[in-house]
Tab-separated table of C-alpha atoms in Angstrom:
chain	number	residue	atom	x	y	z
Q	1	UNK	CA	82.534	90.604	127.949
Q	2	UNK	CA	83.825	87.522	129.745
Q	3	UNK	CA	87.487	87.142	128.758
Q	4	UNK	CA	90.166	89.815	129.068
Q	5	UNK	CA	93.757	89.078	128.031
Q	6	UNK	CA	96.707	91.130	129.289
Q	7	UNK	CA	100.246	90.561	127.956
Q	8	UNK	CA	102.791	91.496	130.627
Q	9	UNK	CA	106.550	92.026	130.754
Q	10	UNK	CA	106.588	92.895	134.508
Q	11	UNK	CA	107.259	96.585	133.829
Q	12	UNK	CA	105.334	99.237	135.774
Q	13	UNK	CA	103.384	100.008	132.605
Q	14	UNK	CA	102.193	96.433	132.144
Q	15	UNK	CA	101.346	96.124	135.854
Q	16	UNK	CA	99.179	99.241	135.567
Q	17	UNK	CA	97.468	97.757	132.493
Q	18	UNK	CA	96.798	94.544	134.435
Q	19	UNK	CA	95.242	96.535	137.310
Q	20	UNK	CA	93.100	98.426	134.802
Q	21	UNK	CA	92.032	95.126	133.254
Q	22	UNK	CA	91.212	93.772	136.720
Q	23	UNK	CA	88.883	96.678	137.404
Q	24	UNK	CA	87.297	96.214	133.983
Q	25	UNK	CA	86.832	92.529	134.847
Q	26	UNK	CA	85.060	93.462	138.092
Q	27	UNK	CA	82.623	95.624	136.126
Q	28	UNK	CA	81.867	92.839	133.663
Q	29	UNK	CA	82.240	89.837	135.957
Q	30	UNK	CA	84.966	88.658	133.595
Q	31	UNK	CA	88.073	86.481	133.852
Q	32	UNK	CA	91.580	87.863	133.271
Q	33	UNK	CA	94.322	85.955	131.449
Q	34	UNK	CA	97.888	87.152	132.057
Q	35	UNK	CA	100.372	86.193	129.329
Q	36	UNK	CA	104.164	86.404	129.298
Q	37	UNK	CA	106.520	85.327	126.524
Q	38	UNK	CA	110.251	85.051	127.040
Q	39	UNK	CA	113.285	84.019	125.038
Q	40	UNK	CA	116.425	82.462	126.526
Q	41	UNK	CA	119.320	84.973	126.530
Q	42	UNK	CA	122.422	83.787	124.710
Q	43	UNK	CA	125.994	84.623	125.670
Q	44	UNK	CA	128.197	86.347	123.122
Q	45	UNK	CA	131.428	84.634	122.148
Q	46	UNK	CA	133.019	82.448	119.550
Q	47	UNK	CA	130.341	79.871	120.295
Q	48	UNK	CA	126.894	81.117	121.342
Q	49	UNK	CA	125.574	79.403	124.450
Q	50	UNK	CA	122.455	79.970	126.588
Q	51	UNK	CA	122.964	81.781	129.897
Q	52	UNK	CA	120.063	79.887	131.519
Q	53	UNK	CA	118.367	76.615	130.747
Q	54	UNK	CA	114.726	76.370	129.678
Q	55	UNK	CA	113.490	74.886	132.964
Q	56	UNK	CA	115.036	77.726	134.994
Q	57	UNK	CA	113.544	80.375	132.730
Q	58	UNK	CA	110.094	78.779	132.815
Q	59	UNK	CA	110.159	78.481	136.598
Q	60	UNK	CA	111.258	82.103	137.001
Q	61	UNK	CA	108.581	83.365	134.603
Q	62	UNK	CA	105.834	81.413	136.363
Q	63	UNK	CA	107.005	82.754	139.727
Q	64	UNK	CA	106.953	86.345	138.453
Q	65	UNK	CA	103.443	85.833	137.070
Q	66	UNK	CA	102.300	84.515	140.452
Q	67	UNK	CA	103.776	87.555	142.220
Q	68	UNK	CA	102.206	89.883	139.652
Q	69	UNK	CA	98.818	88.264	140.097
Q	70	UNK	CA	98.992	88.799	143.865
Q	71	UNK	CA	100.133	92.401	143.382
Q	72	UNK	CA	97.282	93.191	141.015
Q	73	UNK	CA	94.657	91.457	143.158
Q	74	UNK	CA	95.850	93.470	146.144
Q	75	UNK	CA	94.978	96.690	144.305
Q	76	UNK	CA	91.434	95.596	143.405
Q	77	UNK	CA	88.367	96.148	145.532
Q	78	UNK	CA	86.989	92.641	144.969
Q	79	UNK	CA	88.125	89.189	143.884
Q	80	UNK	CA	88.854	88.542	140.228
Q	81	UNK	CA	89.428	85.194	138.540
Q	82	UNK	CA	92.966	85.127	137.147
Q	83	UNK	CA	94.614	82.687	134.749
Q	84	UNK	CA	98.262	82.906	133.744
Q	85	UNK	CA	100.540	81.476	131.102
Q	86	UNK	CA	104.275	81.847	130.583
Q	87	UNK	CA	106.039	80.301	127.630
Q	88	UNK	CA	109.266	80.428	125.685
Q	89	UNK	CA	108.226	82.051	122.425
Q	90	UNK	CA	108.601	85.035	120.161
Q	91	UNK	CA	106.011	87.461	121.557
Q	92	UNK	CA	104.127	88.162	118.333
Q	93	UNK	CA	103.735	84.519	117.338
Q	94	UNK	CA	103.121	83.210	120.849
Q	95	UNK	CA	100.601	85.873	121.783
Q	96	UNK	CA	98.649	85.519	118.537
Q	97	UNK	CA	98.333	81.761	119.074
Q	98	UNK	CA	97.399	82.259	122.728
Q	99	UNK	CA	94.628	84.714	121.810
Q	100	UNK	CA	93.248	82.370	119.170
Q	101	UNK	CA	93.070	79.681	121.863
Q	102	UNK	CA	91.455	81.856	124.553
Q	103	UNK	CA	89.279	83.923	122.153
Q	104	UNK	CA	89.270	87.092	124.301
Q	105	UNK	CA	86.594	89.732	124.120
Q	106	UNK	CA	89.276	92.385	124.531
Q	107	UNK	CA	93.059	92.722	124.905
Q	108	UNK	CA	94.331	95.273	127.428
Q	109	UNK	CA	97.915	96.461	126.948
Q	110	UNK	CA	100.237	99.140	128.275
Q	111	UNK	CA	102.374	101.433	126.154
Q	112	UNK	CA	105.578	102.727	127.692
Q	113	UNK	CA	106.820	106.297	127.520
Q	114	UNK	CA	107.551	108.621	124.658
Q	115	UNK	CA	111.294	108.141	124.252
Q	116	UNK	CA	112.691	106.358	121.211
Q	117	UNK	CA	113.989	103.319	123.109
Q	118	UNK	CA	110.667	102.683	124.853
Q	119	UNK	CA	108.843	102.959	121.545
Q	120	UNK	CA	111.258	100.534	119.924
Q	121	UNK	CA	111.274	97.844	122.628
Q	122	UNK	CA	107.937	97.961	124.439
Q	123	UNK	CA	105.778	100.042	122.164
Q	124	UNK	CA	106.537	97.922	119.125
Q	125	UNK	CA	104.786	94.903	120.650
Q	126	UNK	CA	101.682	96.979	121.299
Q	127	UNK	CA	101.705	98.538	117.831
Q	128	UNK	CA	102.162	95.160	116.145
Q	129	UNK	CA	99.335	93.686	118.198
Q	130	UNK	CA	97.014	96.524	117.179
Q	131	UNK	CA	97.966	96.103	113.533
Q	132	UNK	CA	97.645	92.326	113.429
Q	133	UNK	CA	95.113	91.247	116.048
Q	134	UNK	CA	91.501	90.592	115.102
Q	135	UNK	CA	90.442	91.345	118.685
Q	136	UNK	CA	89.762	94.825	120.132
Q	137	UNK	CA	92.847	96.269	121.851
Q	138	UNK	CA	92.542	98.768	124.706
Q	139	UNK	CA	95.818	100.653	125.131
Q	140	UNK	CA	96.265	101.983	128.669
Q	141	UNK	CA	98.698	104.891	129.254
Q	142	UNK	CA	101.209	104.473	132.111
Q	143	UNK	CA	99.323	106.597	134.676
Q	144	UNK	CA	95.723	105.853	133.647
Q	145	UNK	CA	93.388	104.647	136.402
Q	146	UNK	CA	90.055	102.931	135.855
Q	147	UNK	CA	86.935	105.009	136.390
Q	148	UNK	CA	83.318	104.687	135.199
Q	149	UNK	CA	83.191	104.978	131.396
Q	150	UNK	CA	80.583	107.664	130.786
Q	151	UNK	CA	81.816	109.383	127.615
Q	152	UNK	CA	83.502	107.756	124.615
Q	153	UNK	CA	84.944	109.745	121.741
Q	154	UNK	CA	84.986	108.058	118.324
Q	155	UNK	CA	87.669	109.629	116.114
Q	156	UNK	CA	86.326	109.438	112.580
Q	157	UNK	CA	87.489	110.780	109.211
Q	158	UNK	CA	84.147	109.954	107.512
Q	159	UNK	CA	85.823	107.816	104.863
Q	160	UNK	CA	83.972	104.584	104.042
Q	161	UNK	CA	82.345	104.822	107.441
Q	162	UNK	CA	79.577	102.302	106.724
Q	163	UNK	CA	82.055	99.656	105.542
Q	164	UNK	CA	84.674	100.183	108.258
Q	165	UNK	CA	82.791	100.913	111.491
Q	166	UNK	CA	82.066	97.937	113.819
Q	167	UNK	CA	78.681	99.327	114.828
Q	168	UNK	CA	77.532	96.254	116.772
Q	169	UNK	CA	80.613	96.318	119.016
Q	170	UNK	CA	80.313	100.056	119.549
Q	171	UNK	CA	76.644	99.767	120.489
Q	172	UNK	CA	77.409	96.959	122.927
Q	173	UNK	CA	80.124	98.938	124.704
Q	174	UNK	CA	77.902	102.013	124.960
Q	175	UNK	CA	75.032	99.912	126.322
Q	176	UNK	CA	77.243	98.072	128.818
Q	177	UNK	CA	78.566	101.303	130.322
Q	178	UNK	CA	75.453	103.386	129.639
Q	179	UNK	CA	77.895	105.806	128.034
Q	180	UNK	CA	77.416	108.715	125.637
Q	181	UNK	CA	79.108	108.710	122.232
Q	182	UNK	CA	80.907	111.664	120.661
Q	183	UNK	CA	81.634	111.295	116.936
Q	184	UNK	CA	84.652	113.477	116.245
Q	185	UNK	CA	86.325	114.687	113.079
Q	186	UNK	CA	89.518	116.746	113.188
Q	187	UNK	CA	90.364	119.030	110.284
Q	188	UNK	CA	92.135	122.320	109.563
Q	189	UNK	CA	90.460	124.935	107.372
Q	190	UNK	CA	88.323	122.164	105.813
Q	191	UNK	CA	91.371	120.739	104.013
Q	192	UNK	CA	89.865	117.266	103.799
Q	193	UNK	CA	86.246	118.178	103.160
Q	194	UNK	CA	85.077	116.939	99.779
Q	195	UNK	CA	81.932	115.415	98.306
Q	196	UNK	CA	82.805	111.929	99.570
Q	197	UNK	CA	83.351	113.169	103.127
Q	198	UNK	CA	80.067	115.085	103.063
Q	199	UNK	CA	78.177	112.034	101.797
Q	200	UNK	CA	79.752	109.822	104.451
Q	201	UNK	CA	78.981	112.287	107.233
Q	202	UNK	CA	75.321	111.946	106.276
Q	203	UNK	CA	75.740	108.152	106.203
Q	204	UNK	CA	77.210	108.321	109.714
Q	205	UNK	CA	74.079	109.962	111.040
Q	206	UNK	CA	71.994	107.148	109.615
Q	207	UNK	CA	74.436	104.573	110.981
Q	208	UNK	CA	74.278	105.938	114.524
Q	209	UNK	CA	70.687	107.197	114.604
Q	210	UNK	CA	69.702	104.724	117.357
Q	211	UNK	CA	72.627	105.869	119.504
Q	212	UNK	CA	71.988	109.596	119.066
Q	213	UNK	CA	75.606	110.711	119.531
Q	214	UNK	CA	77.030	114.199	119.717
Q	215	UNK	CA	78.702	115.187	116.429
Q	216	UNK	CA	81.580	117.634	116.630
Q	217	UNK	CA	84.138	118.969	114.172
Q	218	UNK	CA	87.453	119.934	115.759
Q	219	UNK	CA	89.554	122.665	114.183
Q	220	UNK	CA	93.220	121.738	114.607
Q	221	UNK	CA	96.330	121.262	112.491
Q	222	UNK	CA	97.199	118.221	114.631
Q	223	UNK	CA	94.717	115.357	114.995
Q	224	UNK	CA	96.300	114.290	118.282
Q	225	UNK	CA	96.385	117.764	119.820
Q	226	UNK	CA	92.835	118.443	118.693
Q	227	UNK	CA	91.486	115.225	120.169
Q	228	UNK	CA	93.369	115.664	123.452
Q	229	UNK	CA	92.140	119.222	123.920
Q	230	UNK	CA	88.567	118.194	123.150
Q	231	UNK	CA	88.809	115.177	125.468
Q	232	UNK	CA	89.949	117.391	128.335
Q	233	UNK	CA	87.245	119.973	127.710
Q	234	UNK	CA	84.419	117.434	127.465
Q	235	UNK	CA	85.737	114.970	130.035
Q	236	UNK	CA	85.989	111.948	127.734
Q	237	UNK	CA	86.936	108.639	129.361
Q	238	UNK	CA	88.004	106.622	126.289
Q	239	UNK	CA	88.908	107.436	122.709
Q	240	UNK	CA	88.026	104.868	120.066
Q	241	UNK	CA	89.879	104.625	116.757
Q	242	UNK	CA	89.860	102.342	113.755
Q	243	UNK	CA	93.509	101.935	112.679
Q	244	UNK	CA	93.707	102.173	108.914
Q	245	UNK	CA	95.624	99.581	106.942
Q	246	UNK	CA	98.301	100.872	104.611
Q	247	UNK	CA	100.363	99.325	101.870
Q	248	UNK	CA	104.072	98.715	102.485
Q	249	UNK	CA	105.007	101.831	100.501
Q	250	UNK	CA	102.503	104.003	102.369
Q	251	UNK	CA	103.815	102.786	105.720
Q	252	UNK	CA	107.248	104.190	104.882
Q	253	UNK	CA	105.967	107.713	104.263
Q	254	UNK	CA	102.744	107.802	106.265
Q	255	UNK	CA	102.676	108.956	109.880
Q	256	UNK	CA	99.747	107.163	111.476
Q	257	UNK	CA	97.435	109.441	113.420
Q	258	UNK	CA	96.400	106.443	115.517
Q	259	UNK	CA	99.985	105.617	116.460
Q	260	UNK	CA	100.768	109.243	117.264
Q	261	UNK	CA	97.676	109.441	119.471
Q	262	UNK	CA	98.693	106.354	121.449
Q	263	UNK	CA	101.971	107.940	122.508
Q	264	UNK	CA	100.573	111.368	123.302
Q	265	UNK	CA	97.346	110.925	125.228
Q	266	UNK	CA	96.578	110.291	128.892
Q	267	UNK	CA	93.338	108.482	128.029
Q	268	UNK	CA	92.888	104.784	127.222
Q	269	UNK	CA	92.529	104.281	123.469
Q	270	UNK	CA	90.295	101.494	122.157
Q	271	UNK	CA	91.549	100.199	118.798
Q	272	UNK	CA	89.078	98.125	116.793
Q	273	UNK	CA	89.423	96.807	113.285
Q	274	UNK	CA	87.032	97.571	110.488
C-alpha cells in the first residue's frame, strides 16, 4: 500500500480520518493525498450572483489544506509525505476523476454523526463513494483512533461468496498486519439458512483454507447490533463488508445492512467491492 487518499471538508470528522490515514501511512511507508472540492456560493435574489470569485475561493481552500496538513502532521509520531489538491468541482465527479488519476490503494473517509442532517450532507458523500468507487474505502468513525490491526471481522452472508469475495486483497491486508480473520454470519433463528447458504459456507472454508480463519455464527435480530456486540467481545479492530448492489426499485425498499453498520459502529469499516 503506497497511496492513501483522504477527502476532507475541514470538519472534525474529516480531520480525524486524515490523522487515521497518516498513522496508516506510517505503518505502510505510504504517501497521503488530501482532496477538497468546493463550489462557489451564490447569492439569492432576482439575479443570482457569486458571493466570492474563483481565485479567492481557490486561495482560501489551498490555505485551509495547508493548515490541515500541519495539524495532522503535528499529531503523528513521524514524518509523512503529504500531497494536497483543492478544486472547484462537484464532489462526486471531482473526487472520482482525482482517484482515477492518483490510483490509490485505499480511500480513507470520515462519516459524521447519526442525526438526519449529518447523514444527508456529510454522510451522503461517503455513501456515494462506497457505492461508486472501484477502490477500497475505509470509513473511520468520528472518535476512532489508529491502533495495531490484529483482528479483522469479515461480515458475510454466504451468498455467492466465491464470486464476490476479493480474496487476494483480503489475504494481503491480513499478511501486512499479521492479523487474524473472523468470518461472521449474523442470523436469527436460522431464518436465512437454506441449501444455497449451506453450500456456500462450505465453499467459504475452501476459499479461506490458507488463512485458517475463525468461523462464527451470530444469533441476533439486528445485523448491526450482532456485529457490534461480537466485535466488543472479541476485540475486533476492523470490520470488512462487501456492499451489495441493488436495483433502483430495491434501493427504495431495502435498508442496507452495510449502511446501517457505518452509522452505528465505533470501529473502522473497510468496504470493498466484489
